GROMACS .gro file of N, CA and C in nm:
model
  354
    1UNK      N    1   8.993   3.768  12.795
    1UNK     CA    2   8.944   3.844  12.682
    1UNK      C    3   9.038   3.827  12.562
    2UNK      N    4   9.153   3.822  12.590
    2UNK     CA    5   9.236   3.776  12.462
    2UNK      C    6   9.241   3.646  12.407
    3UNK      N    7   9.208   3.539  12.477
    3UNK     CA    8   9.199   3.468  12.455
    3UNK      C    9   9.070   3.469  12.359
    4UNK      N   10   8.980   3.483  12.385
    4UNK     CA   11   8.859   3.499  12.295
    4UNK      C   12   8.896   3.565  12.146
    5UNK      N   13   8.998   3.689  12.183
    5UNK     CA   14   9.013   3.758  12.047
    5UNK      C   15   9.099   3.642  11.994
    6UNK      N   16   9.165   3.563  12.002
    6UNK     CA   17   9.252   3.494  11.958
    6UNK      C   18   9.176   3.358  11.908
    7UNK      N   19   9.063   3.289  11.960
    7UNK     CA   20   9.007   3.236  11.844
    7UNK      C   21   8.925   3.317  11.758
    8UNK      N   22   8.856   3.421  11.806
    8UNK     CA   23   8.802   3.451  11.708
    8UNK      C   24   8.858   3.531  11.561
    9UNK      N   25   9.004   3.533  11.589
    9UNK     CA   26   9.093   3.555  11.514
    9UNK      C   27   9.110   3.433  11.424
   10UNK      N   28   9.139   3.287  11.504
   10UNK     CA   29   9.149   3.161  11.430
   10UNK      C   30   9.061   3.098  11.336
   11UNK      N   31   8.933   3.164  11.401
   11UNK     CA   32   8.817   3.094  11.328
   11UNK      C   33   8.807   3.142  11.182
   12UNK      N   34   8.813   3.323  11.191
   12UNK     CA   35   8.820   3.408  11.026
   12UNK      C   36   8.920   3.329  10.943
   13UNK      N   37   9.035   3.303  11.061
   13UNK     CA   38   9.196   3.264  10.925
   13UNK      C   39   9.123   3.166  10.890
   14UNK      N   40   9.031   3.043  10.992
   14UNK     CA   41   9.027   2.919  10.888
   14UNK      C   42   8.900   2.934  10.796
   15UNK      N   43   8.829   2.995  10.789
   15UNK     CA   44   8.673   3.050  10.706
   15UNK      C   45   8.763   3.096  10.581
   16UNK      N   46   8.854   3.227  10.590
   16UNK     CA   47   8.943   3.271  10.500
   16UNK      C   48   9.006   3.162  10.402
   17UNK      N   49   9.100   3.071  10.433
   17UNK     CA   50   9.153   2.948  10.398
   17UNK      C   51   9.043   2.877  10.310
   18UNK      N   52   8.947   2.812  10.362
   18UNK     CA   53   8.813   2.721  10.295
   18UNK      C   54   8.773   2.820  10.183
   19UNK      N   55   8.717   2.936  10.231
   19UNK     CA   56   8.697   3.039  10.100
   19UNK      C   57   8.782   3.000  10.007
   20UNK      N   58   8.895   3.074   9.981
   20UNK     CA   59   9.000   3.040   9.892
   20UNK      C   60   9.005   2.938   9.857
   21UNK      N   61   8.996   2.837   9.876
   21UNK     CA   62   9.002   2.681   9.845
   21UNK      C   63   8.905   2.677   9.765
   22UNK      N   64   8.793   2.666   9.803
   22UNK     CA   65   8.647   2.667   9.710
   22UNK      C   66   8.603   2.773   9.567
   23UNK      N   67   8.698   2.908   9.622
   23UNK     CA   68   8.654   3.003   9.502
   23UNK      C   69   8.791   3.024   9.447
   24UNK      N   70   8.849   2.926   9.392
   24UNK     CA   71   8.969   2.950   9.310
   24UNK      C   72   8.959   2.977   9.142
   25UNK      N   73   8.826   2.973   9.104
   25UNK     CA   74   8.831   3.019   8.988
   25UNK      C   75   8.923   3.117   8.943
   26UNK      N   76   8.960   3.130   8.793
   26UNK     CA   77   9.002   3.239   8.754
   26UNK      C   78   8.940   3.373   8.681
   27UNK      N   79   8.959   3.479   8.670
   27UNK     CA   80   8.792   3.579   8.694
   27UNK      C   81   8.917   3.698   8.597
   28UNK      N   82   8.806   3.752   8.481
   28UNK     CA   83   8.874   3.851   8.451
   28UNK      C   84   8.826   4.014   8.450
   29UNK      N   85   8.881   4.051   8.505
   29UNK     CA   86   8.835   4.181   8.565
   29UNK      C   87   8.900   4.297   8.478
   30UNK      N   88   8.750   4.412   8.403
   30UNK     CA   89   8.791   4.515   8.311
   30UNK      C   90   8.790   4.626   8.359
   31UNK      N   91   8.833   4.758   8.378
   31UNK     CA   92   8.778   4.876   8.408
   31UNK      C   93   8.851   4.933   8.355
   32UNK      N   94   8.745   5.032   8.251
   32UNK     CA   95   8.772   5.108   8.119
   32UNK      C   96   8.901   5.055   8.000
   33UNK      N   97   8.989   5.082   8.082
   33UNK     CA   98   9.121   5.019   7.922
   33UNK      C   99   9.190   4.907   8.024
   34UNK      N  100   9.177   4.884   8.130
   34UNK     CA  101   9.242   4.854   8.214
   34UNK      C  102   9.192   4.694   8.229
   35UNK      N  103   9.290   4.611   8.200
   35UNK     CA  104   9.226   4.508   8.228
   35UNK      C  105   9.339   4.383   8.330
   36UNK      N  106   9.295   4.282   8.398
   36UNK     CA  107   9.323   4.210   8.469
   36UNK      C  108   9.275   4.072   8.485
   37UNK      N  109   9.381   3.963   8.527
   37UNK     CA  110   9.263   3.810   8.565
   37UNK      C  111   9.360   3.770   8.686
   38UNK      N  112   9.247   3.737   8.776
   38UNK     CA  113   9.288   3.681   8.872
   38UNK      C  114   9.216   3.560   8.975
   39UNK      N  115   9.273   3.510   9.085
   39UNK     CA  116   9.165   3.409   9.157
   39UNK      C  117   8.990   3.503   9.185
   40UNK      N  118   8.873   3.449   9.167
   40UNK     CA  119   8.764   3.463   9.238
   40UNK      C  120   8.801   3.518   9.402
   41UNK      N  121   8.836   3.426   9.483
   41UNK     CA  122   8.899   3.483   9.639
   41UNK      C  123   8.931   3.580   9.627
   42UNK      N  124   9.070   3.545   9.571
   42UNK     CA  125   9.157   3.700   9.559
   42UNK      C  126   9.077   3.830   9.547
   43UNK      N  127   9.016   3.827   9.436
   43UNK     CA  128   8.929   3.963   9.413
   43UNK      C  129   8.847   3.987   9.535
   44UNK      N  130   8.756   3.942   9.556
   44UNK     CA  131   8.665   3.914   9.701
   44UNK      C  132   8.730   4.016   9.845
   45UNK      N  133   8.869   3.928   9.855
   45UNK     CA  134   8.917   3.939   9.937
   45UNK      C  135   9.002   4.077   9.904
   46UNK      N  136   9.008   4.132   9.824
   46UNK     CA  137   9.077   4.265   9.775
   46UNK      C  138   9.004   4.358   9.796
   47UNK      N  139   8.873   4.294   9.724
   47UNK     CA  140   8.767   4.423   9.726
   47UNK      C  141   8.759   4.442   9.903
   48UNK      N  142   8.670   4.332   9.948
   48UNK     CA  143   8.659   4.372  10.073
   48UNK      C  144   8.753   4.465  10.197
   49UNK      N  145   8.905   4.454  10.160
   49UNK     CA  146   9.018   4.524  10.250
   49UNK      C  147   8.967   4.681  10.189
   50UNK      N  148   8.927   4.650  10.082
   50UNK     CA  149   8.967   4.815   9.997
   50UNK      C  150   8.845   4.912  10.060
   51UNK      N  151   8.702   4.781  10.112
   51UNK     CA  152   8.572   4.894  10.144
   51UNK      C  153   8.624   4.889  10.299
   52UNK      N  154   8.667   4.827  10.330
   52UNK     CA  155   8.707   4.849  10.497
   52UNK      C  156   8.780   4.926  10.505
   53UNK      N  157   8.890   4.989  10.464
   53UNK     CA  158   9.005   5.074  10.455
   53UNK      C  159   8.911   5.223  10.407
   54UNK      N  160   8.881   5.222  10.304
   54UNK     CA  161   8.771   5.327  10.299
   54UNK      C  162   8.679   5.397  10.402
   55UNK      N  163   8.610   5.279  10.439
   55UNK     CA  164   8.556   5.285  10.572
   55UNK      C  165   8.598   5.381  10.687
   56UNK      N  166   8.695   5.335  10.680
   56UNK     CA  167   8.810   5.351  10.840
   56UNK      C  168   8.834   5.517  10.786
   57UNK      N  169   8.852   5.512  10.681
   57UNK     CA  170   8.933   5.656  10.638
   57UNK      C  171   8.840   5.743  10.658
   58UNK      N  172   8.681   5.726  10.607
   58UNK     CA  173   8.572   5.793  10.629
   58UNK      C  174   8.567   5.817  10.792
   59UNK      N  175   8.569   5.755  10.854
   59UNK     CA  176   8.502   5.757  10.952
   59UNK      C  177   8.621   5.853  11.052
   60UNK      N  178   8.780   5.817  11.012
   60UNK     CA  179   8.871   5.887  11.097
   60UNK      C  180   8.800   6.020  11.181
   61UNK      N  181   8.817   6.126  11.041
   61UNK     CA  182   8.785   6.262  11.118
   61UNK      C  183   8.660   6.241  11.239
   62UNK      N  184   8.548   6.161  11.214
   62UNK     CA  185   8.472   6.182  11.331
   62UNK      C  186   8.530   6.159  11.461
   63UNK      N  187   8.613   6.052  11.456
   63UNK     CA  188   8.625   5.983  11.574
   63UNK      C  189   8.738   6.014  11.641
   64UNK      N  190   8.818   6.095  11.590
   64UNK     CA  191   8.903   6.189  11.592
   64UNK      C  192   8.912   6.314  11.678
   65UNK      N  193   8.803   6.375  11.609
   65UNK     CA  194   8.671   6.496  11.687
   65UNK      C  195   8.621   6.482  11.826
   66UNK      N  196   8.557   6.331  11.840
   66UNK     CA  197   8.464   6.325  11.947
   66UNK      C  198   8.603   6.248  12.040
   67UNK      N  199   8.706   6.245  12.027
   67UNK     CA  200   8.852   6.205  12.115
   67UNK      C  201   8.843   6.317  12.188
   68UNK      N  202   8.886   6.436  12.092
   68UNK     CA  203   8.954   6.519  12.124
   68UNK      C  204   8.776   6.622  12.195
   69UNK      N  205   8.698   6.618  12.133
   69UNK     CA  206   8.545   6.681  12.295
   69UNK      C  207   8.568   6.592  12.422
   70UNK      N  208   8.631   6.495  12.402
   70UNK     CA  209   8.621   6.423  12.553
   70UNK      C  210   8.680   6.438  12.657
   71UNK      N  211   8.858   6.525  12.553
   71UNK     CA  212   8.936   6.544  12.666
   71UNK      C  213   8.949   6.647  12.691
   72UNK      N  214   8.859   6.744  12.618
   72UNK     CA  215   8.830   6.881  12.640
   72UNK      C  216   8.724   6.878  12.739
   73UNK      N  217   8.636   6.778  12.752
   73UNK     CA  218   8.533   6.759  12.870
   73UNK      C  219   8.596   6.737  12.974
   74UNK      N  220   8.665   6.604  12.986
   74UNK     CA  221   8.762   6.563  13.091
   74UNK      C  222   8.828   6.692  13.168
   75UNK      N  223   8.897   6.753  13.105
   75UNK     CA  224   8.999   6.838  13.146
   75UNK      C  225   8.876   6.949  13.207
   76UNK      N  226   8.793   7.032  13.160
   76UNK     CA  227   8.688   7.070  13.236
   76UNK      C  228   8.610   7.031  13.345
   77UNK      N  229   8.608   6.892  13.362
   77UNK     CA  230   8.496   6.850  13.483
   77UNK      C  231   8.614   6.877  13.610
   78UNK      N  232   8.741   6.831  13.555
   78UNK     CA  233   8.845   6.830  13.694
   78UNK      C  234   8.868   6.973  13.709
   79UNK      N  235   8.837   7.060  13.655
   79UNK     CA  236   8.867   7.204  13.673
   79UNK      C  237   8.744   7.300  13.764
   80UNK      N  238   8.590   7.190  13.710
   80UNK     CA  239   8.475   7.224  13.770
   80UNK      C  240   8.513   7.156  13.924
   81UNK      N  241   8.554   7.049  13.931
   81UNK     CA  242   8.542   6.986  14.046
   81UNK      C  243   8.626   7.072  14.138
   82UNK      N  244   8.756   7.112  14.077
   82UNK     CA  245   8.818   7.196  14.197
   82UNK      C  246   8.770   7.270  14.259
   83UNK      N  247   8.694   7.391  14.141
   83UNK     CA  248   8.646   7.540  14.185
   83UNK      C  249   8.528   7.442  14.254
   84UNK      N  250   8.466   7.371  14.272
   84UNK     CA  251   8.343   7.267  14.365
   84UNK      C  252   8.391   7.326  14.508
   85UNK      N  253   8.509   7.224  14.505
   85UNK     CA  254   8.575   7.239  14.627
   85UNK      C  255   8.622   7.367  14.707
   86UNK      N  256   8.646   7.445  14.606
   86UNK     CA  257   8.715   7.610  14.668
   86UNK      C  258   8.578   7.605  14.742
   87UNK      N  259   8.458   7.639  14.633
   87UNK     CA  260   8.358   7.743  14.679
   87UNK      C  261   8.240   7.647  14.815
   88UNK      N  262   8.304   7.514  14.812
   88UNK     CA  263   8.219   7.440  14.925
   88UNK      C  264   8.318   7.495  15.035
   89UNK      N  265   8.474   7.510  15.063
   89UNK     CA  266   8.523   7.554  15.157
   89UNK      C  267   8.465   7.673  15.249
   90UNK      N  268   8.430   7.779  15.084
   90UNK     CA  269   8.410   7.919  15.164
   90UNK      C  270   8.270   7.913  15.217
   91UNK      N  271   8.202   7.821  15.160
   91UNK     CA  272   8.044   7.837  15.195
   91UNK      C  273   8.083   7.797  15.325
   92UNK      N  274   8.132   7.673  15.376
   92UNK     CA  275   8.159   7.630  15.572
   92UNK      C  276   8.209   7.767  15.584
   93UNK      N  277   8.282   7.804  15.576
   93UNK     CA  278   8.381   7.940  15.622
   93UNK      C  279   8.280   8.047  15.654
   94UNK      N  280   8.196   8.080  15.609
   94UNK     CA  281   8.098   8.136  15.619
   94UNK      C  282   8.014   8.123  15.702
   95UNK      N  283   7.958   7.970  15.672
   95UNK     CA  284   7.887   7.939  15.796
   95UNK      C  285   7.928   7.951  15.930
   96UNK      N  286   8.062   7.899  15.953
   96UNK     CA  287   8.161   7.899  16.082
   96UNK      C  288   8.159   8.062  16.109
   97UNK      N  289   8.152   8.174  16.024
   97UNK     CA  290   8.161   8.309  16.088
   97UNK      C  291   8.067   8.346  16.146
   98UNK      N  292   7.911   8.313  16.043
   98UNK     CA  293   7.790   8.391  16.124
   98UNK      C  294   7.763   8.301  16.243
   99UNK      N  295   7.827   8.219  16.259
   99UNK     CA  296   7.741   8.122  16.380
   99UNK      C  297   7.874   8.211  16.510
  100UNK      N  298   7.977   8.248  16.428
  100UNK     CA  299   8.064   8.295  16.590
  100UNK      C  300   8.022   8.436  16.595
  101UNK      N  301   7.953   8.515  16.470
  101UNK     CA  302   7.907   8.648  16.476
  101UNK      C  303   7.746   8.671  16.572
  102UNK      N  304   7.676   8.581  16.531
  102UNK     CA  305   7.562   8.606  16.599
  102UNK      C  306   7.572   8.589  16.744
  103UNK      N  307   7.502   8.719  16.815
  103UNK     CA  308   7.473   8.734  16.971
  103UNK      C  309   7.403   8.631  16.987
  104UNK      N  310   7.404   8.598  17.112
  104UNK     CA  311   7.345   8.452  17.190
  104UNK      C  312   7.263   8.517  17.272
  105UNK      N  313   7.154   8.516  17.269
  105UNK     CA  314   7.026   8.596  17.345
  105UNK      C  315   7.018   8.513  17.433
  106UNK      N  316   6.932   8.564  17.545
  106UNK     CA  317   6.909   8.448  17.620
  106UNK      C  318   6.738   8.380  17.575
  107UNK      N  319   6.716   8.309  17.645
  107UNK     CA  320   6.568   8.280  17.562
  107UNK      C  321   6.476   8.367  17.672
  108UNK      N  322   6.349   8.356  17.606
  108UNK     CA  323   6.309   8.461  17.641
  108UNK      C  324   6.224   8.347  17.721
  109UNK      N  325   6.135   8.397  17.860
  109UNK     CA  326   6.063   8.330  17.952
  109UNK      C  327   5.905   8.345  17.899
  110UNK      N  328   5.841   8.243  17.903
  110UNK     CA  329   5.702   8.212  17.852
  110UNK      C  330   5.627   8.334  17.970
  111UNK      N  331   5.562   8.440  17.961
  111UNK     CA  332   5.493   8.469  18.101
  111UNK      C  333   5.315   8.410  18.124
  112UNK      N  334   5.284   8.372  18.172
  112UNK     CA  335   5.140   8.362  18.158
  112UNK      C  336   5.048   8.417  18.175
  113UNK      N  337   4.977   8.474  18.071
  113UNK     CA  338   4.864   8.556  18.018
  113UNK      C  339   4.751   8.630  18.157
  114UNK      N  340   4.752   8.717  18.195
  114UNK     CA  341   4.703   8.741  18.311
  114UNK      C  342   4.554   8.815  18.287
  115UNK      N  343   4.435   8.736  18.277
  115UNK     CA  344   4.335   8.800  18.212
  115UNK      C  345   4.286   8.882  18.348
  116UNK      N  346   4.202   9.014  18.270
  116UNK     CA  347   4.205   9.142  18.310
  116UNK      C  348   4.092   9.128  18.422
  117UNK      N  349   4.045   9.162  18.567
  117UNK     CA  350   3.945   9.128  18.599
  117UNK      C  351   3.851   9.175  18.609
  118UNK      N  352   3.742   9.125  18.558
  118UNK     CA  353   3.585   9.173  18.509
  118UNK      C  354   3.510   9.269  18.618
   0.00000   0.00000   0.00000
């Protein structure tokens, strides 16, 4: 599996590289009084870190949240599972009493029906 991440790591650097090569123009960039010139790539490649980073920042608190329900779940199921176990003990325990509590009758004998005579 790392291996895989590791070209597919190689493949972006060399896509990255060719980009840059091809969009080397120079590009001048205004916002409001603010002005700038730089490579075509460059910008591209600026903007894009800046919506991914955004991204990531947005998304923190959720994923953050649903960490921390999981190990609040986690930590509950092993707490359910114990009390499982207590209360399956006492249920045998139970069973094991009424079976040594109940009298042992004897069985009772079938008699056969003695019809009355006419």
């Amino acid at each position: 599996m790392k291996i895989l991440y590791l070209v597919l790591i190689l493949i972006v650097a060399i896509f990255a590289v060719m980009f840059a090569a091809q969009n080397s123009a120079q590009i001048a960039i205004t916002f409001f009084s603010w002005s700038t010139s730089g490579s075509l790539s460059l910008v591209l490649i600026l903007t894009f870190s800046i919506g991914i980073f955004l991204g990531v920042l947005i998304m923190a608190p959720s994923v953050f949240k649903r960490s921390f329900q999981y190990s609040g779940l986690k930590r509950r199921f092993k707490r359910l599972e114990k009390e499982k176990i207590v209360l399956n003990d006492k249920v045998n325990e139970n069973k094991e009493n009424c079976a040594e509590a109940a009298p042992t009758a004897e069985p009772v004998k079938n008699k056969p029906d003695k019809k009355p005579k006419e």
